[in-house]
Short mmCIF file of C-alpha atoms and ligand atoms in Angstrom, two decimals:
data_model
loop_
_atom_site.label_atom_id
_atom_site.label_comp_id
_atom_site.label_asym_id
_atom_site.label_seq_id
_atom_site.Cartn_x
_atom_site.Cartn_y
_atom_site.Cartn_z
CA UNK A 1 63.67 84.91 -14.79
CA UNK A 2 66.56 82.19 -13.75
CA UNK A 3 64.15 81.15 -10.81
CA UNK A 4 61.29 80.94 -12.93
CA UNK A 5 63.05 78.51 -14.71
CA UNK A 6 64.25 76.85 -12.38
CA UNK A 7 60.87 76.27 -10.37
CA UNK A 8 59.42 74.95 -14.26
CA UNK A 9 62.13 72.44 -14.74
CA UNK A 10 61.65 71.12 -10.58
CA UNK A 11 57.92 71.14 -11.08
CA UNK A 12 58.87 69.08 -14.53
CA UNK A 13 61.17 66.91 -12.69
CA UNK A 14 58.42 65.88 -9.99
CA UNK A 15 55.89 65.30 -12.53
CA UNK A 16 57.90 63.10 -14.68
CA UNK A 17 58.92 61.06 -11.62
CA UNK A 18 55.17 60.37 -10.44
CA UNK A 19 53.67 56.84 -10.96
CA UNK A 20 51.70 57.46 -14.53
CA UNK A 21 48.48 56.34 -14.84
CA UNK A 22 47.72 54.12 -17.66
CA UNK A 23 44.13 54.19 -19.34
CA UNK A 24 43.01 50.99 -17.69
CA UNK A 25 43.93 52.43 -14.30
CA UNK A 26 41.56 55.37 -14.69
CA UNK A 27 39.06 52.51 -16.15
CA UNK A 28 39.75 50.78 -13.01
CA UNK A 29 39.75 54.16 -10.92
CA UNK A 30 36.08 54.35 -12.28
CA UNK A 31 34.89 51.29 -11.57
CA UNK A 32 36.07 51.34 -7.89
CA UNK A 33 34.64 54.85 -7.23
CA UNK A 34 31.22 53.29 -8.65
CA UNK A 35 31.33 50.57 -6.12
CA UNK A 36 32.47 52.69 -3.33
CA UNK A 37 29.76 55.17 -3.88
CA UNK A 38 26.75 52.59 -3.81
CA UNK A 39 25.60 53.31 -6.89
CA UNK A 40 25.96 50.74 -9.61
CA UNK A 41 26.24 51.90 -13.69
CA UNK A 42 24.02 50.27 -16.04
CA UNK A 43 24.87 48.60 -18.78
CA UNK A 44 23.20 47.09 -21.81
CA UNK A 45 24.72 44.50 -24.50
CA UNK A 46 24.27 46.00 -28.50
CA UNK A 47 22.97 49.18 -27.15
CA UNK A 48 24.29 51.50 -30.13
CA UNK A 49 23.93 49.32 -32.79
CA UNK A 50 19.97 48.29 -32.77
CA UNK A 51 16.99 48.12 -30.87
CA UNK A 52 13.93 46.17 -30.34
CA UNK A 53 12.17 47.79 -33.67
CA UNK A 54 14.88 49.37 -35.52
CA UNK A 55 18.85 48.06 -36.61
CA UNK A 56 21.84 50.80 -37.54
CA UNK A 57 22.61 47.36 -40.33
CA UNK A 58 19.86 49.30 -42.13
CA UNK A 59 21.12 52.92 -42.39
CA UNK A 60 23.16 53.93 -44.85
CA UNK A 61 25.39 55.96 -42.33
CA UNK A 62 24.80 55.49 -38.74
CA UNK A 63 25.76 58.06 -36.08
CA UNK A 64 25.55 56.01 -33.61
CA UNK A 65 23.02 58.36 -31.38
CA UNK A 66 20.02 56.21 -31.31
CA UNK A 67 19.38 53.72 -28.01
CA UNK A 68 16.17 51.88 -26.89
CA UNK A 69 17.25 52.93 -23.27
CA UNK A 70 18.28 56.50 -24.20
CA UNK A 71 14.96 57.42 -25.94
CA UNK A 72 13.36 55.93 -22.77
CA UNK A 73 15.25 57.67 -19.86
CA UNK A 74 16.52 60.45 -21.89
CA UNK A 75 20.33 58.95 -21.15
CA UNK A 76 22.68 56.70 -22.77
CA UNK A 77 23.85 53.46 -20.38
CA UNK A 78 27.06 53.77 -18.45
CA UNK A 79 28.55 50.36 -20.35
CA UNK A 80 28.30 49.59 -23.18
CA UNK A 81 28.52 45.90 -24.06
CA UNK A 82 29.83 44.64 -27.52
CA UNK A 83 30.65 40.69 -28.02
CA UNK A 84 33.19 39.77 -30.85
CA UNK A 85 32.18 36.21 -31.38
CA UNK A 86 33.14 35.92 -35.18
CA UNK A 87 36.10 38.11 -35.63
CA UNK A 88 38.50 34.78 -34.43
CA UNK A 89 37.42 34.22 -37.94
CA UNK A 90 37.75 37.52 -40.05
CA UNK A 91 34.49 37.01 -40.39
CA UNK A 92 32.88 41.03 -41.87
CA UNK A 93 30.08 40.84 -39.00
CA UNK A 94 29.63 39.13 -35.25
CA UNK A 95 27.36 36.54 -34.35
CA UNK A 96 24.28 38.52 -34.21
CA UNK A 97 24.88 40.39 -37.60
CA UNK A 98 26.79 43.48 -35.97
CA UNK A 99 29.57 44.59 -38.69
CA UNK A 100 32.70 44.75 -36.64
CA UNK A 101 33.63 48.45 -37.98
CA UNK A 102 30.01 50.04 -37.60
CA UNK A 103 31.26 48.19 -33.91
CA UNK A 104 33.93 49.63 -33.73
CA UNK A 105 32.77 53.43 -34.40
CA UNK A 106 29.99 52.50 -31.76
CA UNK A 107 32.59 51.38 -29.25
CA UNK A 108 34.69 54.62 -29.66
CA UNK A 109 31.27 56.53 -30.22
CA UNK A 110 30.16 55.44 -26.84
CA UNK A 111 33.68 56.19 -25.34
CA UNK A 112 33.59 60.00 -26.31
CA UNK A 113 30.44 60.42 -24.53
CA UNK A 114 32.14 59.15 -21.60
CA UNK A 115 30.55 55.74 -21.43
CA UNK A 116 33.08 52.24 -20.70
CA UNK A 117 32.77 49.38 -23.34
CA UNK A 118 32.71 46.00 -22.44
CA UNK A 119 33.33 42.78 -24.76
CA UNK A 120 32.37 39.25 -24.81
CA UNK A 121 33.62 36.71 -26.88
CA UNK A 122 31.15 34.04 -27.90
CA UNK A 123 33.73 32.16 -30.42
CA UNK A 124 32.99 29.13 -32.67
CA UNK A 125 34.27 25.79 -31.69
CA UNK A 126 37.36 25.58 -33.15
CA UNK A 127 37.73 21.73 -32.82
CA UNK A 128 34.09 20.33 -34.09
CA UNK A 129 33.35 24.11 -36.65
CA UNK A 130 30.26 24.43 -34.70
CA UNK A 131 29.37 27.31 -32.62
CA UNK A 132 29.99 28.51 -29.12
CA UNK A 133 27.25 26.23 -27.98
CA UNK A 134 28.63 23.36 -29.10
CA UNK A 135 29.47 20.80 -26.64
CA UNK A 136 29.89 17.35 -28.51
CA UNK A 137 33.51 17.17 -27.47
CA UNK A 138 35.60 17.60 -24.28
CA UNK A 139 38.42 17.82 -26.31
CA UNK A 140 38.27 21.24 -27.44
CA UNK A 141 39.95 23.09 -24.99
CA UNK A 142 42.84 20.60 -24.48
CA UNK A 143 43.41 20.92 -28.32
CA UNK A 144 43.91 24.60 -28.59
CA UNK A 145 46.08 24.45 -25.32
CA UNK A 146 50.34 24.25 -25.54
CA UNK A 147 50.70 21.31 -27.70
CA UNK A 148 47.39 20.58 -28.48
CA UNK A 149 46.38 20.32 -32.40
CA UNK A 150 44.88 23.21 -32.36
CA UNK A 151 47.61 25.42 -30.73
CA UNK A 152 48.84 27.20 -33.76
CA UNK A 153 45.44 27.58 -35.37
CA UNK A 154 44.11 29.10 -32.02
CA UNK A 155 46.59 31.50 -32.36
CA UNK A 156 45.46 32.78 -35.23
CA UNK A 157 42.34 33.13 -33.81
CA UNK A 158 43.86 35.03 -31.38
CA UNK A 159 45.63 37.46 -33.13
CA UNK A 160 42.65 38.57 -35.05
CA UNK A 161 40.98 39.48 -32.13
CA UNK A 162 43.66 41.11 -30.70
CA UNK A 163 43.91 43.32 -33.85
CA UNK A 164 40.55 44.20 -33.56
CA UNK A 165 40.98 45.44 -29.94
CA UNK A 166 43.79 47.03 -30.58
CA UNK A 167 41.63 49.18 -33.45
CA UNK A 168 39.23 50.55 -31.06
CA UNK A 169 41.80 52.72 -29.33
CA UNK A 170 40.09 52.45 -26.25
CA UNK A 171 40.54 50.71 -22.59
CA UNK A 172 38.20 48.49 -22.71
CA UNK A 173 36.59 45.22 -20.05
CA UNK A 174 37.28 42.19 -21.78
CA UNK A 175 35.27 39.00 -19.99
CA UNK A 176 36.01 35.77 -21.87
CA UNK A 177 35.17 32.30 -21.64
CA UNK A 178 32.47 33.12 -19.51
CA UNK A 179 29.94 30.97 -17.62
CA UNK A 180 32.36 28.46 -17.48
CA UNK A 181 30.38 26.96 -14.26
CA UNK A 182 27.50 25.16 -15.97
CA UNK A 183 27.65 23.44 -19.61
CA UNK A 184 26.66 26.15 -22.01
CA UNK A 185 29.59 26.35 -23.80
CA UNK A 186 32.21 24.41 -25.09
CA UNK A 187 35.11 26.00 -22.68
CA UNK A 188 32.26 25.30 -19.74
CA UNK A 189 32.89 22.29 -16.64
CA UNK A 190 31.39 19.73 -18.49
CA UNK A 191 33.65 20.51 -21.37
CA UNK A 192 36.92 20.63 -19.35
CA UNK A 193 38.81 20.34 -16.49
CA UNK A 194 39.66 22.84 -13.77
CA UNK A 195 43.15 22.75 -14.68
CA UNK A 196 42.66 22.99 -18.62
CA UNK A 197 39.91 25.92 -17.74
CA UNK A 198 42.61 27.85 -15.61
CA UNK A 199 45.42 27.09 -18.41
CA UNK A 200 42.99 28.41 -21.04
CA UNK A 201 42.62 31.58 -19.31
CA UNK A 202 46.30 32.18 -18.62
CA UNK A 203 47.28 31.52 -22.21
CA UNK A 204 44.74 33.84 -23.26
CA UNK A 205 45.82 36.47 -20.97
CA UNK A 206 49.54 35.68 -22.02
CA UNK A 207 49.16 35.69 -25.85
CA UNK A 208 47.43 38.78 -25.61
CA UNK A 209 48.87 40.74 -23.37
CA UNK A 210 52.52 39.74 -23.51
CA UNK A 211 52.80 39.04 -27.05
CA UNK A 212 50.08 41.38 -28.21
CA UNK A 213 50.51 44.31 -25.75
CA UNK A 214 47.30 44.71 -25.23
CA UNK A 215 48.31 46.12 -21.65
CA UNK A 216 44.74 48.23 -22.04
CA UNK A 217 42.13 45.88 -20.79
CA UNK A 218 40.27 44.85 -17.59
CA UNK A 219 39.57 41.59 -17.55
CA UNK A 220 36.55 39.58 -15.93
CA UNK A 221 35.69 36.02 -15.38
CA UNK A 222 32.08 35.44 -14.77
CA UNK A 223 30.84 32.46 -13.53
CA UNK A 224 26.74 31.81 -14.79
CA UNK A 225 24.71 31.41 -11.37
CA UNK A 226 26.17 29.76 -8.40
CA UNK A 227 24.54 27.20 -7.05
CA UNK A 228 27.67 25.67 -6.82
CA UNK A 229 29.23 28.78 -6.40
CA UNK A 230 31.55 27.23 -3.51
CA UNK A 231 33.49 25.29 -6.46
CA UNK A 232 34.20 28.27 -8.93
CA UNK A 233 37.09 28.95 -7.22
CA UNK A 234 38.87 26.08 -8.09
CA UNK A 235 38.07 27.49 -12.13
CA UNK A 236 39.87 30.81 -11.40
CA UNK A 237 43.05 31.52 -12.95
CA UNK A 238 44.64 33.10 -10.46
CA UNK A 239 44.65 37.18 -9.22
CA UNK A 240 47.15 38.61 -11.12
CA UNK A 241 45.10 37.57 -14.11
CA UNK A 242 41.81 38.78 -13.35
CA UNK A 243 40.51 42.48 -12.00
CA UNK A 244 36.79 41.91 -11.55
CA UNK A 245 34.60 39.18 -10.34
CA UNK A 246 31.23 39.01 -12.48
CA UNK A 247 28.51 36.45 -12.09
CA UNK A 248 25.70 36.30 -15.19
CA UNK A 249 22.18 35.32 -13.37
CA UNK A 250 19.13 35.84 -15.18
CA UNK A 251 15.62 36.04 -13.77
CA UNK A 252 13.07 33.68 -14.83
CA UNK A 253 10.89 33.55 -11.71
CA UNK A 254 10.09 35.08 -8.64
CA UNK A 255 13.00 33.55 -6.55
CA UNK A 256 15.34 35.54 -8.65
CA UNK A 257 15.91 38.53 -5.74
CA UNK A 258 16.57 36.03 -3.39
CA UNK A 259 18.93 33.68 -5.41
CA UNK A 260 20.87 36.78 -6.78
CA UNK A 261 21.31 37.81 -3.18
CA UNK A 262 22.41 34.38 -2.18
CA UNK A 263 24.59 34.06 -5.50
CA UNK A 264 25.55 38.20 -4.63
CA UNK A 265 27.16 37.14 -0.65
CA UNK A 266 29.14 34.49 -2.00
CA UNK A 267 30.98 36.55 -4.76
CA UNK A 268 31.05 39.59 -2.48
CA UNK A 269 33.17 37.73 0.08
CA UNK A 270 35.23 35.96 -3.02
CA UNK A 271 35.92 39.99 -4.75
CA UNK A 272 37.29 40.92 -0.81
CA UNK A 273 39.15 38.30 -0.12
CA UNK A 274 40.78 38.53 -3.54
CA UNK A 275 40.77 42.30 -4.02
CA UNK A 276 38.91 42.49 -6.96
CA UNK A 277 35.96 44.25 -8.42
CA UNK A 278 32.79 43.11 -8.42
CA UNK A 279 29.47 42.89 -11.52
CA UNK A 280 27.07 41.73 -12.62
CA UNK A 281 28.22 41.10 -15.57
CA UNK A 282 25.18 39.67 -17.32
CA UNK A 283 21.44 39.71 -16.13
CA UNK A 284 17.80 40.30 -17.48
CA UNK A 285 15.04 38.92 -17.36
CA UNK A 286 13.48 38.38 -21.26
CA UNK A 287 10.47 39.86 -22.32
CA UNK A 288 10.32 42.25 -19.05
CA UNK A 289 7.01 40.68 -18.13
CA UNK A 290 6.55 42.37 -14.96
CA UNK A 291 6.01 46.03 -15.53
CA UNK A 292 8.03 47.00 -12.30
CA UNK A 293 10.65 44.23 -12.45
CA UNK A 294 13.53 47.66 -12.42
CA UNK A 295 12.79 49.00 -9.42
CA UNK A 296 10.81 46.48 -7.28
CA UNK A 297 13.04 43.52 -8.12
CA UNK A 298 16.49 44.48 -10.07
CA UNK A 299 16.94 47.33 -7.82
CA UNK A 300 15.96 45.54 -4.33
CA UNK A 301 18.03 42.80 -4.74
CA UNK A 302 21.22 44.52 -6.18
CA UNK A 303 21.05 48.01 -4.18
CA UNK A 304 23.46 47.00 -0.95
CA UNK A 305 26.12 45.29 -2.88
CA UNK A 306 29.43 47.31 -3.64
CA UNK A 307 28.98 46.22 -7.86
CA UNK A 308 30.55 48.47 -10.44
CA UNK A 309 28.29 47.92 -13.07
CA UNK A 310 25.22 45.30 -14.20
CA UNK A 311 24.50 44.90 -17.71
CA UNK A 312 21.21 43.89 -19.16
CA UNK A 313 21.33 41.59 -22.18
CA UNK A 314 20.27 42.79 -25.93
CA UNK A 315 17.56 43.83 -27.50
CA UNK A 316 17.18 41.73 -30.59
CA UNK A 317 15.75 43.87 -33.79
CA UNK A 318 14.49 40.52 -35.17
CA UNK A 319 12.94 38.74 -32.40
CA UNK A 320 10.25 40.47 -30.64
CA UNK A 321 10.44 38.74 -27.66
CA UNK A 322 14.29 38.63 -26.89
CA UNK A 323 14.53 41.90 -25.26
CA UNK A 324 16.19 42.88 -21.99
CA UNK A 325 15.78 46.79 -21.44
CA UNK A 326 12.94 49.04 -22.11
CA UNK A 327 11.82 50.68 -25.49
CA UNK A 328 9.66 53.43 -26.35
CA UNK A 329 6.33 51.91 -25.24
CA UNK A 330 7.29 48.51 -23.38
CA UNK A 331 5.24 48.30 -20.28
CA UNK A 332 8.30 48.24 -18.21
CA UNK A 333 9.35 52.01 -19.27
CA UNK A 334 8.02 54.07 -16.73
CA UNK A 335 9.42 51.85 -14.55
CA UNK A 336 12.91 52.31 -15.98
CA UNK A 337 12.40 55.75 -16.14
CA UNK A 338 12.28 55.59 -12.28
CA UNK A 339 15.44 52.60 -12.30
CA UNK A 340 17.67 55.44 -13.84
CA UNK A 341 16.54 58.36 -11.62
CA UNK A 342 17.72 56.20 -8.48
CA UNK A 343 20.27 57.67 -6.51
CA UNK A 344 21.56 54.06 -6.39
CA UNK A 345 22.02 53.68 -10.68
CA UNK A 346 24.76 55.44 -13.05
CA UNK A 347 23.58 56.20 -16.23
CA UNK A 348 26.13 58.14 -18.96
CA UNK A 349 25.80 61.55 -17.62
CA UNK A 350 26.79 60.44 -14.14
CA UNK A 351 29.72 58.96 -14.83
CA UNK A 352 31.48 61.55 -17.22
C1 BMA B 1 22.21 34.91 -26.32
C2 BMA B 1 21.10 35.26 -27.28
C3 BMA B 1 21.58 34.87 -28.66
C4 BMA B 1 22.91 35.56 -29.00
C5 BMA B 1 23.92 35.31 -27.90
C6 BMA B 1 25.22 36.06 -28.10
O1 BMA B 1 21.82 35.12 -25.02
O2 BMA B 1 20.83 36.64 -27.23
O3 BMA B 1 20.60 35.24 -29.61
O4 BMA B 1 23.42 35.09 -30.22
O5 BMA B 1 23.37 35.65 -26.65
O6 BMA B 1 25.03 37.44 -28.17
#
């Protein structure tokens, strides 16, 4: 009996003296087995919480179970992509009229069936009240920078979001101020310098994870394109504040295979030389006019890249046009159907 107990309290000893494993390093753990394998999970943004004919903003009680992609392929997407552009506000519902808590059951929704949740942050301009899109003034970022007007305010901003996160309970891939290589948004290189874009990052990263402890997320930077992908490095914060390298390319012609791959080398040898993961961390091509776009062009160009996980953009309940994955009936479905068979995709039940 004394040995017994003995062996119990060594075996207790040992464990409580291994490294623990936090929930972001199993996130991580997952991502990196992904990219090792050669098979990349799919993702799509708004997934859970409406599709191209229907919105959960118009059931009483949601459970969270119906997916344009799921009713096609009979499986939910790997990632699941949420954006919290509104909450810097307390503002009741996000940008595109998701309610942050039906959001937030989605999120944790998707998380129980083993899925990973990823969030953007498309935030109004906190300097000229417009919207993320607004890029009258280059003063923006300096003003919600240490000692900037803004500073205080901004942190406000911050802390609401962080509150947020914090709700969901779950490790999660957080990827803001994205596409900060072209003009889009107000954080973008027209907007700001490389210096103020790399401080904005760090003091983001800072706030939030040494003042907020929120020690729980992955966090991407994702340049849009890269034509002039040979600068983005000089808008990177730094490796200890990043874990993945994304890049957001859309396709709206038929060079997109060969751009992407050209775009694809460049951050490939950027993620190796700075250890990091690598996505696609935004990509579509609207309206899915070519009914085998998955497999003939998605799939060709993506296939011999180590990348965790793509995610295809939303499909908007309210505009007919703005979709990005399949639904029941869209020409592209078979297709898809073929896209998530592929020994080279990760759907949901792969992943679990
Ligand atoms: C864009 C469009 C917009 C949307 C924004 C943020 O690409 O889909 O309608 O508001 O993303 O989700």
């Amino acid at each position: 009996m004394k040995k017994l107990f003995f062996a119990a309290a060594i075996v207790a000893m040992l464990a409580s003296c291994a490294p623990k494993t936090s929930p972001s390093d199993e996130l991580s753990s997952r991502l990196k087995s992904a990219a090792r394998s050669g098979r990349i999970m799919y993702g799509h943004q708004d997934d859970l919480m409406y599709g191209h004919t229907w919105n959960t903003a118009d059931e009483a009680q949601s459970l969270f179970d119906k997916s344009d992609v799921q009713m096609v392929c009979d499986q939910y997407p790997a990632i699941l992509g949420l954006d919290l552009g509104g909450i810097e506000l307390g503002n009741p519902e996000n940008l595109d009229g998701n309610n942050f808590d039906a959001m937030r059951i989605a999120a944790r929704k998707h998380a129980e069936r083993g899925g990973i949740v990823t969030l953007s942050w498309h935030l109004r301009n906190p300097l000229t009240g417009g919207d993320a899109w607004d890029t009258s003034s280059t003063e923006t970022v300096a003003s919600i920078l240490d000692g900037g007007s803004l500073h205080e305010e901004f942190l406000v901003w911050m802390d609401r979001l962080a509150e947020y996160v914090a709700s969901l309970e779950i490790p999660v891939i957080f990827r803001p101020w994205h596409e900060h290589s072209e003009g889009f948004f107000w954080w973008g290189d027209t907007c700001c310098t490389p210096e103020q874009y790399n401080a904005l990052w760090q003091m983001t990263y800072d706030y939030l994870v040494g003042e907020k402890g929120l020690t729980e997320m992955l966090w991407a930077i994702s340049p849009n394109a890269c034509n002039d992908f040979a600068d983005w490095p000089q808008r990177y914060p730094g490796d200890e504040y990043v874990d993945i390298i994304g890049l957001d390319f859309y396709c709206f012609n038929d060079s997109f295979a060969q751009n992407l791959k050209a775009c694809l080398d460049i951050q490939q040898s950027f993620a190796e030389e700075h250890g990091k993961l690598m996505a696609l961390t935004e990509t579509g091509y609207e309206g899915i006019p070519d009914p085998e776009w998955w497999t003939g062009t998605l799939l060709e160009a993506v296939q011999d890249y180590p990348i965790a996980y793509l995610l295809t953009w939303r499909n908007a309940s309210d505009r007919p046009e703005h979709f990005y994955a399949p639904y029941p009936g869209a020409e592209c479905a078979e297709d898809f159907v073929e896209f998530c068979k592929s020994d080279k995709t990760l759907f949901i039940n792969d992943i679990r």
